[in-house]
CSV table of C-alpha atoms in Angstrom, one decimal:
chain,number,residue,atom,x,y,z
H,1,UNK,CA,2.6,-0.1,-22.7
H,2,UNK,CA,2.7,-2.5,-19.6
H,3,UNK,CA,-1.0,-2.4,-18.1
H,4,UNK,CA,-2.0,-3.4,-14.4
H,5,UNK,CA,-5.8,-3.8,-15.0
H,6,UNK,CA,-7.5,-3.3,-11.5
H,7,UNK,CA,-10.7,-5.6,-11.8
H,8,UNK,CA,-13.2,-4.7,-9.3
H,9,UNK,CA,-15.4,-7.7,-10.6
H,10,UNK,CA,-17.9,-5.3,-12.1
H,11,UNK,CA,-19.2,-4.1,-15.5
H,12,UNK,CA,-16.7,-0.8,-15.5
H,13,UNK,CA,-13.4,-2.6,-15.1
H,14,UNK,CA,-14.3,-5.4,-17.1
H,15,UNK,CA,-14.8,-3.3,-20.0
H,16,UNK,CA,-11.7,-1.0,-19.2
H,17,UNK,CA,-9.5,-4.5,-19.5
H,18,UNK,CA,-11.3,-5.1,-22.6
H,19,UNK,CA,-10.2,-2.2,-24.2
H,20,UNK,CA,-6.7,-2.3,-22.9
H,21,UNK,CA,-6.4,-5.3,-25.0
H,22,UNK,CA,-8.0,-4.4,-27.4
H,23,UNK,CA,-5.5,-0.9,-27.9
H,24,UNK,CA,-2.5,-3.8,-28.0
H,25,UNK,CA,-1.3,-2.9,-24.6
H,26,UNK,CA,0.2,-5.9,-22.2
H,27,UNK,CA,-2.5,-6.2,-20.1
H,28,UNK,CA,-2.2,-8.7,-16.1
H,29,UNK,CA,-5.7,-8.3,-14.5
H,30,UNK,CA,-5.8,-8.1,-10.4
H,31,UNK,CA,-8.4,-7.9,-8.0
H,32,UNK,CA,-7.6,-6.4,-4.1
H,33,UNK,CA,-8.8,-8.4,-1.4
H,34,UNK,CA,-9.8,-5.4,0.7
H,35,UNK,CA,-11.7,-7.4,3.5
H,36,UNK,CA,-10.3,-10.9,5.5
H,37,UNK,CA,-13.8,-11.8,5.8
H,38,UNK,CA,-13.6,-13.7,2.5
H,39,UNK,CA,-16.4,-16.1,2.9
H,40,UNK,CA,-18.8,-12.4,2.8
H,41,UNK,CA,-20.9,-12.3,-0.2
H,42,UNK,CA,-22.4,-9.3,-1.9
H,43,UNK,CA,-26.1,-8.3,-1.8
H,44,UNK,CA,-27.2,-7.0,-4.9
H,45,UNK,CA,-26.2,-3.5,-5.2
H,46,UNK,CA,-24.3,-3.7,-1.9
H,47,UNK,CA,-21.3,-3.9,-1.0
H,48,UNK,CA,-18.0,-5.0,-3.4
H,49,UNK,CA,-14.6,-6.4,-3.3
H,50,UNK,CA,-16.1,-9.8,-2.0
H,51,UNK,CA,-15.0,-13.6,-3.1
H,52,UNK,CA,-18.3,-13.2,-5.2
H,53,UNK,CA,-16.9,-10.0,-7.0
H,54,UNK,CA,-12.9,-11.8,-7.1
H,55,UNK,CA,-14.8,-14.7,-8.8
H,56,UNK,CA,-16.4,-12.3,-11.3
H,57,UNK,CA,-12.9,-11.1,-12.4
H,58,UNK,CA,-11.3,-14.0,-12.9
H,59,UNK,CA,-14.0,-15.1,-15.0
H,60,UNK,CA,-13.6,-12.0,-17.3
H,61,UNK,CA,-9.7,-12.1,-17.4
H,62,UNK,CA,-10.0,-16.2,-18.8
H,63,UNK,CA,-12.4,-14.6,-21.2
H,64,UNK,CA,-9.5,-11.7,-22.1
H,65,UNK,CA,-6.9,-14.2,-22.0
H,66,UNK,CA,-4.9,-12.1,-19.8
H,67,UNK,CA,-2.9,-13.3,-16.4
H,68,UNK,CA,-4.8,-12.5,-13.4
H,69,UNK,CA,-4.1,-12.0,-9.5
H,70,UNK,CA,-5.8,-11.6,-6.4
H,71,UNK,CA,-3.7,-9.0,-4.2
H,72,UNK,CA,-4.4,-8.8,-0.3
H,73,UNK,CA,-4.7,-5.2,0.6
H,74,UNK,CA,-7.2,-5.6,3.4
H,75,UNK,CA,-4.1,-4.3,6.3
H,76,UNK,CA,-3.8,-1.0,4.2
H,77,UNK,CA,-7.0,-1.0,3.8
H,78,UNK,CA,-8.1,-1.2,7.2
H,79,UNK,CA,-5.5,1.3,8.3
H,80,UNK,CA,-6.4,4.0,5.5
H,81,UNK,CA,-10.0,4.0,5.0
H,82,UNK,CA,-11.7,1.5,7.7
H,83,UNK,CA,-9.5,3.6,10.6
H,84,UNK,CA,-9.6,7.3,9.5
H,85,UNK,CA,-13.6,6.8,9.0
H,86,UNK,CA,-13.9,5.7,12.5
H,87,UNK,CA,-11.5,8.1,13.8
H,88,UNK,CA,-13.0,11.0,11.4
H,89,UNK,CA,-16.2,10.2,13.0
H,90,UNK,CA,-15.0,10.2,16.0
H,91,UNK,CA,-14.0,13.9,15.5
H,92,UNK,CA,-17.0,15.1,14.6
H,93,UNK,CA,-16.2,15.4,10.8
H,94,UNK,CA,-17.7,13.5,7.9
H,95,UNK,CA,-15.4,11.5,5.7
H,96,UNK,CA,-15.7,10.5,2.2
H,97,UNK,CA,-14.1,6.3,2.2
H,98,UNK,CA,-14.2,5.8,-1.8
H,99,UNK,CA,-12.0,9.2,-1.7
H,100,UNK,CA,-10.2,8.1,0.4
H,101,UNK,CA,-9.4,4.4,-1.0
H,102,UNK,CA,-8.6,6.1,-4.5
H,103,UNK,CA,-6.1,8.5,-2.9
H,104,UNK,CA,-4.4,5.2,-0.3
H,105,UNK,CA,-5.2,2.0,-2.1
H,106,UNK,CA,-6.1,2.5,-6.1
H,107,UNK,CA,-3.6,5.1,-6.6
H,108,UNK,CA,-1.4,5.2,-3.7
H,109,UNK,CA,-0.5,1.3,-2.8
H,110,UNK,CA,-1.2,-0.5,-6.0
H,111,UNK,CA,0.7,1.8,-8.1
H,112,UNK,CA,3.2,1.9,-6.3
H,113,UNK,CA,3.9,-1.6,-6.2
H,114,UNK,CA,2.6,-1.5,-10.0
H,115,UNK,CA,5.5,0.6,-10.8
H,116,UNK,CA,7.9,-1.5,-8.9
H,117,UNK,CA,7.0,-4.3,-10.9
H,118,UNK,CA,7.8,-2.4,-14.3
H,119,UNK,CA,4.3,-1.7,-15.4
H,120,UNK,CA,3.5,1.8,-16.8
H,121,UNK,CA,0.4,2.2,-16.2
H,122,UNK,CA,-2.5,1.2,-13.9
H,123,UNK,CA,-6.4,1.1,-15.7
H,124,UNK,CA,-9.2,1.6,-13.7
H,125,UNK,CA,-12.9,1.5,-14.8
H,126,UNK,CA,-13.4,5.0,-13.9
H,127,UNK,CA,-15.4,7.6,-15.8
H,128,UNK,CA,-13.0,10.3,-15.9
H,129,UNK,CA,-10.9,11.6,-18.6
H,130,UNK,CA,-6.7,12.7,-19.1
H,131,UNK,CA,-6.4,15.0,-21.5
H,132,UNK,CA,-2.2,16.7,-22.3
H,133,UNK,CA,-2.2,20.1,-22.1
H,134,UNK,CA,0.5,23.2,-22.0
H,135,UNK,CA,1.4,22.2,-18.3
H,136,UNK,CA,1.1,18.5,-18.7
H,137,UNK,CA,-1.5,15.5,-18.3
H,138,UNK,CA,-4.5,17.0,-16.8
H,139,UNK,CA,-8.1,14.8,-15.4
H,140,UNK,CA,-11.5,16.2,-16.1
H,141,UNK,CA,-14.7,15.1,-15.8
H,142,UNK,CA,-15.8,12.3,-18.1
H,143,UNK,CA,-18.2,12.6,-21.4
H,144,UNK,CA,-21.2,10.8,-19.2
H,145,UNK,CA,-22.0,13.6,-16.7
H,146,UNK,CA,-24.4,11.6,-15.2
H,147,UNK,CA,-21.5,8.8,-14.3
H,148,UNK,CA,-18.5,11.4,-13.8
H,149,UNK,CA,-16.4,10.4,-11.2
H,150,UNK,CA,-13.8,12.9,-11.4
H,151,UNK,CA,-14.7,14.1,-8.3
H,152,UNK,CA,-13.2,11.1,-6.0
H,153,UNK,CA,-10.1,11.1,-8.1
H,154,UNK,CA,-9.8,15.1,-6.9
H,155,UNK,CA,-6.8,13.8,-4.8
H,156,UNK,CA,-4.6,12.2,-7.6
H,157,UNK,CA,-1.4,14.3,-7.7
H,158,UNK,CA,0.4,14.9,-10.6
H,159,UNK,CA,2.9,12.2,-10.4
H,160,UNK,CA,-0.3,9.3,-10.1
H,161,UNK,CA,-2.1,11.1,-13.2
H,162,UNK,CA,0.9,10.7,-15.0
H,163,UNK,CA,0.5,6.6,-14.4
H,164,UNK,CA,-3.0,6.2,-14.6
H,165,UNK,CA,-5.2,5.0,-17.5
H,166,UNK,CA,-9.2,5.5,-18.3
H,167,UNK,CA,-10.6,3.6,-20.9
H,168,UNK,CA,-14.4,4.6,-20.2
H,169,UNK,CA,-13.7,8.7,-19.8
H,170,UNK,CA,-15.1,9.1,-23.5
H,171,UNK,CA,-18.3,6.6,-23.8
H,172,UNK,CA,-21.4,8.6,-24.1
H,173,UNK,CA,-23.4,6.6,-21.2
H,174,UNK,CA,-23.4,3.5,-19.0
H,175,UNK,CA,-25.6,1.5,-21.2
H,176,UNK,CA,-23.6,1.2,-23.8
H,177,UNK,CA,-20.7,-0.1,-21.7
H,178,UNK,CA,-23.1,-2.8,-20.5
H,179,UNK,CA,-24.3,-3.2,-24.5
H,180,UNK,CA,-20.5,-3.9,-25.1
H,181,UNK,CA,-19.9,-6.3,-22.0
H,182,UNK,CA,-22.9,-7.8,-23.3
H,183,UNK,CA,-21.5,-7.8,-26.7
H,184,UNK,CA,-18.2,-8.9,-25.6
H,185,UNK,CA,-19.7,-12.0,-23.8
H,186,UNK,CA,-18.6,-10.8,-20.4
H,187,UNK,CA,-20.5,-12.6,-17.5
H,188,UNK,CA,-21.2,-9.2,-15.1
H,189,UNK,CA,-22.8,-7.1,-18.2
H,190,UNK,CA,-26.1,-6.6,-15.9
H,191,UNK,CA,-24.1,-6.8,-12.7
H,192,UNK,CA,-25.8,-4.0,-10.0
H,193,UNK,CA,-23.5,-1.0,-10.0
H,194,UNK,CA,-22.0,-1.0,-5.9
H,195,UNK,CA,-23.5,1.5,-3.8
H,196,UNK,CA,-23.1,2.7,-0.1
H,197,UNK,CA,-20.1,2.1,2.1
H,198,UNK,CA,-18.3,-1.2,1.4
H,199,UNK,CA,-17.3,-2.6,3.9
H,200,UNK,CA,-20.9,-1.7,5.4
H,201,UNK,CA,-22.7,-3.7,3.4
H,202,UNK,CA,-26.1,-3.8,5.2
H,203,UNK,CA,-25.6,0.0,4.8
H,204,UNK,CA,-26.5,0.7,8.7
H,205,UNK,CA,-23.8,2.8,9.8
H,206,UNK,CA,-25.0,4.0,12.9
H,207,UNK,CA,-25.0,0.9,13.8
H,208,UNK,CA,-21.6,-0.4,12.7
H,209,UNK,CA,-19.9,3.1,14.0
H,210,UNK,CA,-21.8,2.2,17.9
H,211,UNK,CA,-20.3,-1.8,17.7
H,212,UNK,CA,-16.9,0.1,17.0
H,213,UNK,CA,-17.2,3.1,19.1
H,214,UNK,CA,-19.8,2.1,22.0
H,215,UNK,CA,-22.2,4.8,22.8
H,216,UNK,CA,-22.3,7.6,25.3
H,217,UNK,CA,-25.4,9.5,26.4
H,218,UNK,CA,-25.3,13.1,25.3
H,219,UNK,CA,-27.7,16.1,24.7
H,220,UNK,CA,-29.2,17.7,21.6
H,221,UNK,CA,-29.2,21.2,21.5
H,222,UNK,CA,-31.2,24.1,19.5
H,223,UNK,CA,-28.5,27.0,18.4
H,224,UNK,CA,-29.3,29.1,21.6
H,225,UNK,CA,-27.8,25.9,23.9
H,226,UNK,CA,-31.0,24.8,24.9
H,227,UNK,CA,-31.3,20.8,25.3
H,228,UNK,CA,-34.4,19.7,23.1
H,229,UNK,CA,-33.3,16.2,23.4
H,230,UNK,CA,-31.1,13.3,24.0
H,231,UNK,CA,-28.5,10.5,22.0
H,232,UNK,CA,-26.8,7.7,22.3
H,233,UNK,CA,-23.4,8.5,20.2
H,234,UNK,CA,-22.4,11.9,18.7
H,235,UNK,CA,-20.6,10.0,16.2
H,236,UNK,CA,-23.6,8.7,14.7
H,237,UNK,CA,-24.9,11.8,13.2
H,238,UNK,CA,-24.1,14.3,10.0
H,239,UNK,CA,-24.3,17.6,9.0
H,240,UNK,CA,-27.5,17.9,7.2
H,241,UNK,CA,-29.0,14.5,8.9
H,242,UNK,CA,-33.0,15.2,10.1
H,243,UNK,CA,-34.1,11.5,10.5
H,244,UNK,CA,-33.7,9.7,13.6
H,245,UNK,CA,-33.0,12.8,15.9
H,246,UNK,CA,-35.4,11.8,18.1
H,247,UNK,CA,-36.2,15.5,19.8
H,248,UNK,CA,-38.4,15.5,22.8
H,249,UNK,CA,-39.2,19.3,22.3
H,250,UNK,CA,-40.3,20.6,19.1
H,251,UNK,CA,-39.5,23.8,16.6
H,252,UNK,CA,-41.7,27.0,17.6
H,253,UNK,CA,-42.3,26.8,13.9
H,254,UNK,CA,-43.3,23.3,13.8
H,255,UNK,CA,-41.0,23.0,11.1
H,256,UNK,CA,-38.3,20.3,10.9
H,257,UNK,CA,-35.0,20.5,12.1
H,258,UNK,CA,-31.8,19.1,11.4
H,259,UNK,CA,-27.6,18.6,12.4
H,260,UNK,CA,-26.1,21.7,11.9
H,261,UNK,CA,-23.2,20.9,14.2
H,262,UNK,CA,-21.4,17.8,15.8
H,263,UNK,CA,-19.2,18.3,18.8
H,264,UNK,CA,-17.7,15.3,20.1
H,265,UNK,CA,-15.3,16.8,23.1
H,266,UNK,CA,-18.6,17.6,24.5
H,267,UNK,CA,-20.7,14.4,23.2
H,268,UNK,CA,-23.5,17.0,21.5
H,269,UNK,CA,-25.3,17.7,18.5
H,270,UNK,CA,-26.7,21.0,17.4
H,271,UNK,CA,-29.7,21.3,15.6
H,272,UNK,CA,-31.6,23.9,13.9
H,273,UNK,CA,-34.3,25.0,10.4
H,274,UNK,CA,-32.9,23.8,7.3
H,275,UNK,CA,-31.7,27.4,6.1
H,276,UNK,CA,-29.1,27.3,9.2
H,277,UNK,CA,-27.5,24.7,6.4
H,278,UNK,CA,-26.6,27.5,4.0
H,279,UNK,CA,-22.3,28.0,4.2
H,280,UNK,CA,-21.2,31.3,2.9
H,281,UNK,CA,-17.1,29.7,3.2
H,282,UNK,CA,-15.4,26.7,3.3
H,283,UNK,CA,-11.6,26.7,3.7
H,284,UNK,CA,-9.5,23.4,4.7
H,285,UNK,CA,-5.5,23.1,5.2
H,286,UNK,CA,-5.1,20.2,3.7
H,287,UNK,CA,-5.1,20.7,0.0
H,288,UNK,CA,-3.3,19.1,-3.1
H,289,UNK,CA,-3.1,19.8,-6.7
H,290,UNK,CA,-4.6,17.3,-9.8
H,291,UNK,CA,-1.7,18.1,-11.9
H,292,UNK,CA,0.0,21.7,-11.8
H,293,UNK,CA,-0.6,24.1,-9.1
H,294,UNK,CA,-3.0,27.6,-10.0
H,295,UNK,CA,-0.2,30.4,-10.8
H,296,UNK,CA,-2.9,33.0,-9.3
H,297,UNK,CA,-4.0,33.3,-5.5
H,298,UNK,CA,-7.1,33.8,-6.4
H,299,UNK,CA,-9.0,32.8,-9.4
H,300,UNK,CA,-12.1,32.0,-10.1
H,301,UNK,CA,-13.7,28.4,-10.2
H,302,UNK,CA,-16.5,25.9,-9.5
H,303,UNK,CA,-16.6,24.1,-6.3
H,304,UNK,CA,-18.2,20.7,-6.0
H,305,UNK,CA,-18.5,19.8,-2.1
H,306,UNK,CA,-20.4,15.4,-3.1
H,307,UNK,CA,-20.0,13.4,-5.2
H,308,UNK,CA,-23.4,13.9,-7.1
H,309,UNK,CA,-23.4,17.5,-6.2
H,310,UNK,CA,-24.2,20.2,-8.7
H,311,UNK,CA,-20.6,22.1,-9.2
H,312,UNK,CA,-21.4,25.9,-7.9
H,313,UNK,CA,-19.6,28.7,-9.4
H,314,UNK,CA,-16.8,30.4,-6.7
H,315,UNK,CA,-13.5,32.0,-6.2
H,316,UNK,CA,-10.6,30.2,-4.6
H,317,UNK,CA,-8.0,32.0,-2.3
H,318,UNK,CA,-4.8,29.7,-2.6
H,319,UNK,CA,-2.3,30.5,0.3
H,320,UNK,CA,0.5,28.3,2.3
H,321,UNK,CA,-2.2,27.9,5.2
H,322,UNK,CA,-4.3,26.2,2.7
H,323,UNK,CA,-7.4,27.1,0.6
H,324,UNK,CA,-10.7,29.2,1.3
H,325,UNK,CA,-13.6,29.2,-1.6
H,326,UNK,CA,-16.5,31.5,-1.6
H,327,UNK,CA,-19.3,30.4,-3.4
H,328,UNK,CA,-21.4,32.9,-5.6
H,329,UNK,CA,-24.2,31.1,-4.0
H,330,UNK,CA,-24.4,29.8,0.0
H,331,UNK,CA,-23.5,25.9,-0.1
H,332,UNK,CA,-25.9,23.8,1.5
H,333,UNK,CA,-25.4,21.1,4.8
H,334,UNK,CA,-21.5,21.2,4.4
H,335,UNK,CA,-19.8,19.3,7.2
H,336,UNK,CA,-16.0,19.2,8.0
H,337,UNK,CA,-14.1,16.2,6.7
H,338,UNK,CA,-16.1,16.1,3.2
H,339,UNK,CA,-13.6,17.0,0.9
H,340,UNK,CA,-14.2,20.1,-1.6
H,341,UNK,CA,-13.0,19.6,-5.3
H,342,UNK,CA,-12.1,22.5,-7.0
H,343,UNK,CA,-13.1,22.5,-11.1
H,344,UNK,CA,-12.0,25.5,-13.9
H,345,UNK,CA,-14.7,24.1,-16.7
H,346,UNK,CA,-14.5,20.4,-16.7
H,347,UNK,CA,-10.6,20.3,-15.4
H,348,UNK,CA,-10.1,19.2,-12.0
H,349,UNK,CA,-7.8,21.7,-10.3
H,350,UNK,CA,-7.3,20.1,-7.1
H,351,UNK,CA,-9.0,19.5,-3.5
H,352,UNK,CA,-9.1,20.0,0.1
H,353,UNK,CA,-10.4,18.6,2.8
H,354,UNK,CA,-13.0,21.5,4.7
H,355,UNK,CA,-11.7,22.3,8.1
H,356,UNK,CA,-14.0,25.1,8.9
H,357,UNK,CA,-17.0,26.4,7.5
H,358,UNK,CA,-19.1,30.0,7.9
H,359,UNK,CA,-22.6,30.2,8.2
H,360,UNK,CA,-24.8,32.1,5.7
H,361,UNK,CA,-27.3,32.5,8.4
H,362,UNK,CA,-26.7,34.6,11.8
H,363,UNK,CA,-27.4,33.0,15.1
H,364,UNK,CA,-30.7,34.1,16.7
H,365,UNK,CA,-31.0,34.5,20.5
C-alpha cells in the first residue's frame, strides 16, 4: 500500500511512520506548512507546525529512510480554520479549530491531493481505531482512553475513513509510544505533546480575537436584562467562561457567576449561577455520518459535546432538518458552534455542529 505519512514533527506521527515501514508499506513522509510566519518557533508545549517542528520531521524520515516533503497549506489553512474561528466568534458561537483542520486540511486537502498522486492511504499519528464491520470500515475510540482522539475525527465521512490509516489506535498508553521512539532512536521521543490553539501560540486569545476584530463597548447582563457590568468585545467570551467578567454589581447570592449567553447583534453577554449551565437539548443542522448513516430515527447513544468530555448516555432524533440529542442527564456550559459527537459503545456514529440548545433551568424574574 502507497502511504502518505503526515509528520507533525512530534512523537505520534513519528511513530505512526515507523510502523508504516515497518508493516512493508511505501511509505513518503510530509510535513504542512500551515503558517507563513516561518521564522515562528515553538514554546514548549505550545504551539506546532513551526520550522522547529518541520525540522523535527525531516530528521525522523532520514532516520526511516523514507522521501520527505514540506507542503504549503497555510492559504487553506487560513481560509478554513484561521477564518471560520474569527467569523464563528464573531457570531457568538464557540468553534472547535483542530476539528475543524481534521475535517479541511488532514483529511479534506491532503488526501485529496494524496489520492491524486496515487497513494492509498494517508497515516496520521492519531489515537483512534478502524475496525470492518457488516456496513463497512467503521472509527472508534482508541485502546488508550486517556489519549482517544476519536472525537475530532467525528467529521470524517465515509469516503475519508476508507483512506485513512492509524498506526497508534491499539497501543495501551502514551508512554510506550515514547519508550518505542526512544527505542527507535527518534530525536522527538520526549518532545512536549502541543496544546492550546496553534496558531495562538502565547495561548491569549482574547487578545489575538481584539487585534483581529477591534473591540466595541457593550453591557453584561443578569438573565432578567439587568446591566451588572460592562466589555470591551462580545467575541471574547464563552459559554461557561467566569474569569475575567469583570461585573460591577454582584450575585444576591454572592455566588459566582458565569456566560450563559453571547449575543453579538447586540454586543452582550448574559450571565448567570453555574446551574443556569445545565442543557436539557442540543440539536444542530449541520450533521454528517462516520461511515454509514443510523437506519433508525431515533436510537439510543452517548453524546460527547469536548474533547476530554465524559460521553453521557442519550437518544438521538435523526431527521432531514438535522439532529436533536437528549441526554439522560442535563449537559453542562454547552455553547453553539462546539460540535457534538455522537458514540453507540466505542463506534463513532457521526456529528453535528449545535445550533441551539434548551436550558435545564427555567428563567427567574
Amino acid at each position: 500500500m502507497r502511504v502518505l505519512a503526515a509528520m507533525s514533527g512530534g512523537v505520534d506521527s513519528a511513530v505512526a511512520a515507523a510502523r508504516a515501514v515497518d508493516a512493508g508499506h511505501d511509505v513518503v513522509g510530509v510535513h504542512l506548512a500551515l503558517s507563513r510566519a516561518g521564522g515562528t518557533l515553538r514554546t514548549g508545549s505550545r504551539g506546532c507546525c513551526t520550522i522547529e517542528d518541520a525540522m523535527d520531521a525531516r530528521r525522523t524520515a532520514d532516520l526511516l529512510g523514507i522521501p520527505f516533503y514540506v507542503w504549503d497549506f497555510s492559504e487553506r489553512f487560513r481560509e478554513d480554520v484561521i477564518e471560520d474561528f474569527i467569523s464563528e466568534y464573531q457570531a457568538g458561537r464557540t468553534p472547535n479549530p483542530c476539528l475543524r483542520c481534521n475535517e479541511k486540511i488532514k483529511f479534506a486537502a491532503l488526501l485529496e491531493r494524496a489520492i491524486e498522486l496515487g497513494f492509498d492511504a494517508v497515516c496520521t499519528g492519531h489515537y483512534a481505531t478502524l475496525i470492518e464491520g457488516e456496513d463497512g470500515l467503521q472509527l472508534h475510540r482508541a485502546s488508550d482512553a486517556a489519549k482517544d482522539q476519536s472525537y475530532v475525527l467525528g467529521v470524517l465521512n465515509a469516503e475519508q475513513i476508507a483512506h485513512t490509516y492509524f498506526p497508534l489506535g491499539d497501543t495501551p498508553s502514551k508512554a510506550l509510544v515514547r519508550a518505542e521512539a526512544a527505542e527507535r532512536g527518534i530525536s522527538v521521543a520526549q518532545k512536549p505533546d502541543s496544546h492550546d490553539i496553534c496558531f495562538i501560540p502565547d495561548g491569549d486569545t482574547r487578545g489575538w480575537l481584539a487585534e483581529k476584530v477591534g473591540t466595541a463597548t457593550g453591557d453584561v447582563v443578569d438573565r432578567t436584562g439587568a446591566v451588572v457590568g460592562t466589555h470591551e468585545g462580545a467575541h471574547a467570551f464563552t459559554v461557561g467562561q467566569r474569569r475575567g467578567l469583570r461585573l460591577s454589581v454582584p450575585a444576591d447570592d454572592g455566588k459566582p457567576r458565569f456566560v450563559l449567553e453571547v449575543r453579538p447583534v447586540s454586543n452582550t453577554v448574559v450571565v448567570g449561577p453555574k446551574e443556569a449551565l445545565a442543557i436539557a437539548e442540543i440539536s444542530g443542522e449541520r450533521f454528517s455520518w462516520a461511515g454509514a448513516a443510523p437506519m433508525a430515527s431515533e436510537f439510543a447513544c452517548e453524546v460527547q459535546i469536548r474533547a476530554h468530555a465524559d460521553p453521557v448516555p442519550a437518544r438521538a432524533f435523526v431527521s432531514d432538518a438535522g439532529v436533536r440529542v437528549v441526554p439522560d442527564s442535563p449537559l453542562d456550559g454547552v455553547a453553539p458552534g462546539q460540535s457534538a459527537v455522537i458514540y453507540v459503545g466505542t463506534r463513532v456514529l457521526g456529528q453535528f455542529t449545535i445550533d441551539t440548545t434548551v436550558s435545564a433551568v427555567p428563567i427567574e424574574a
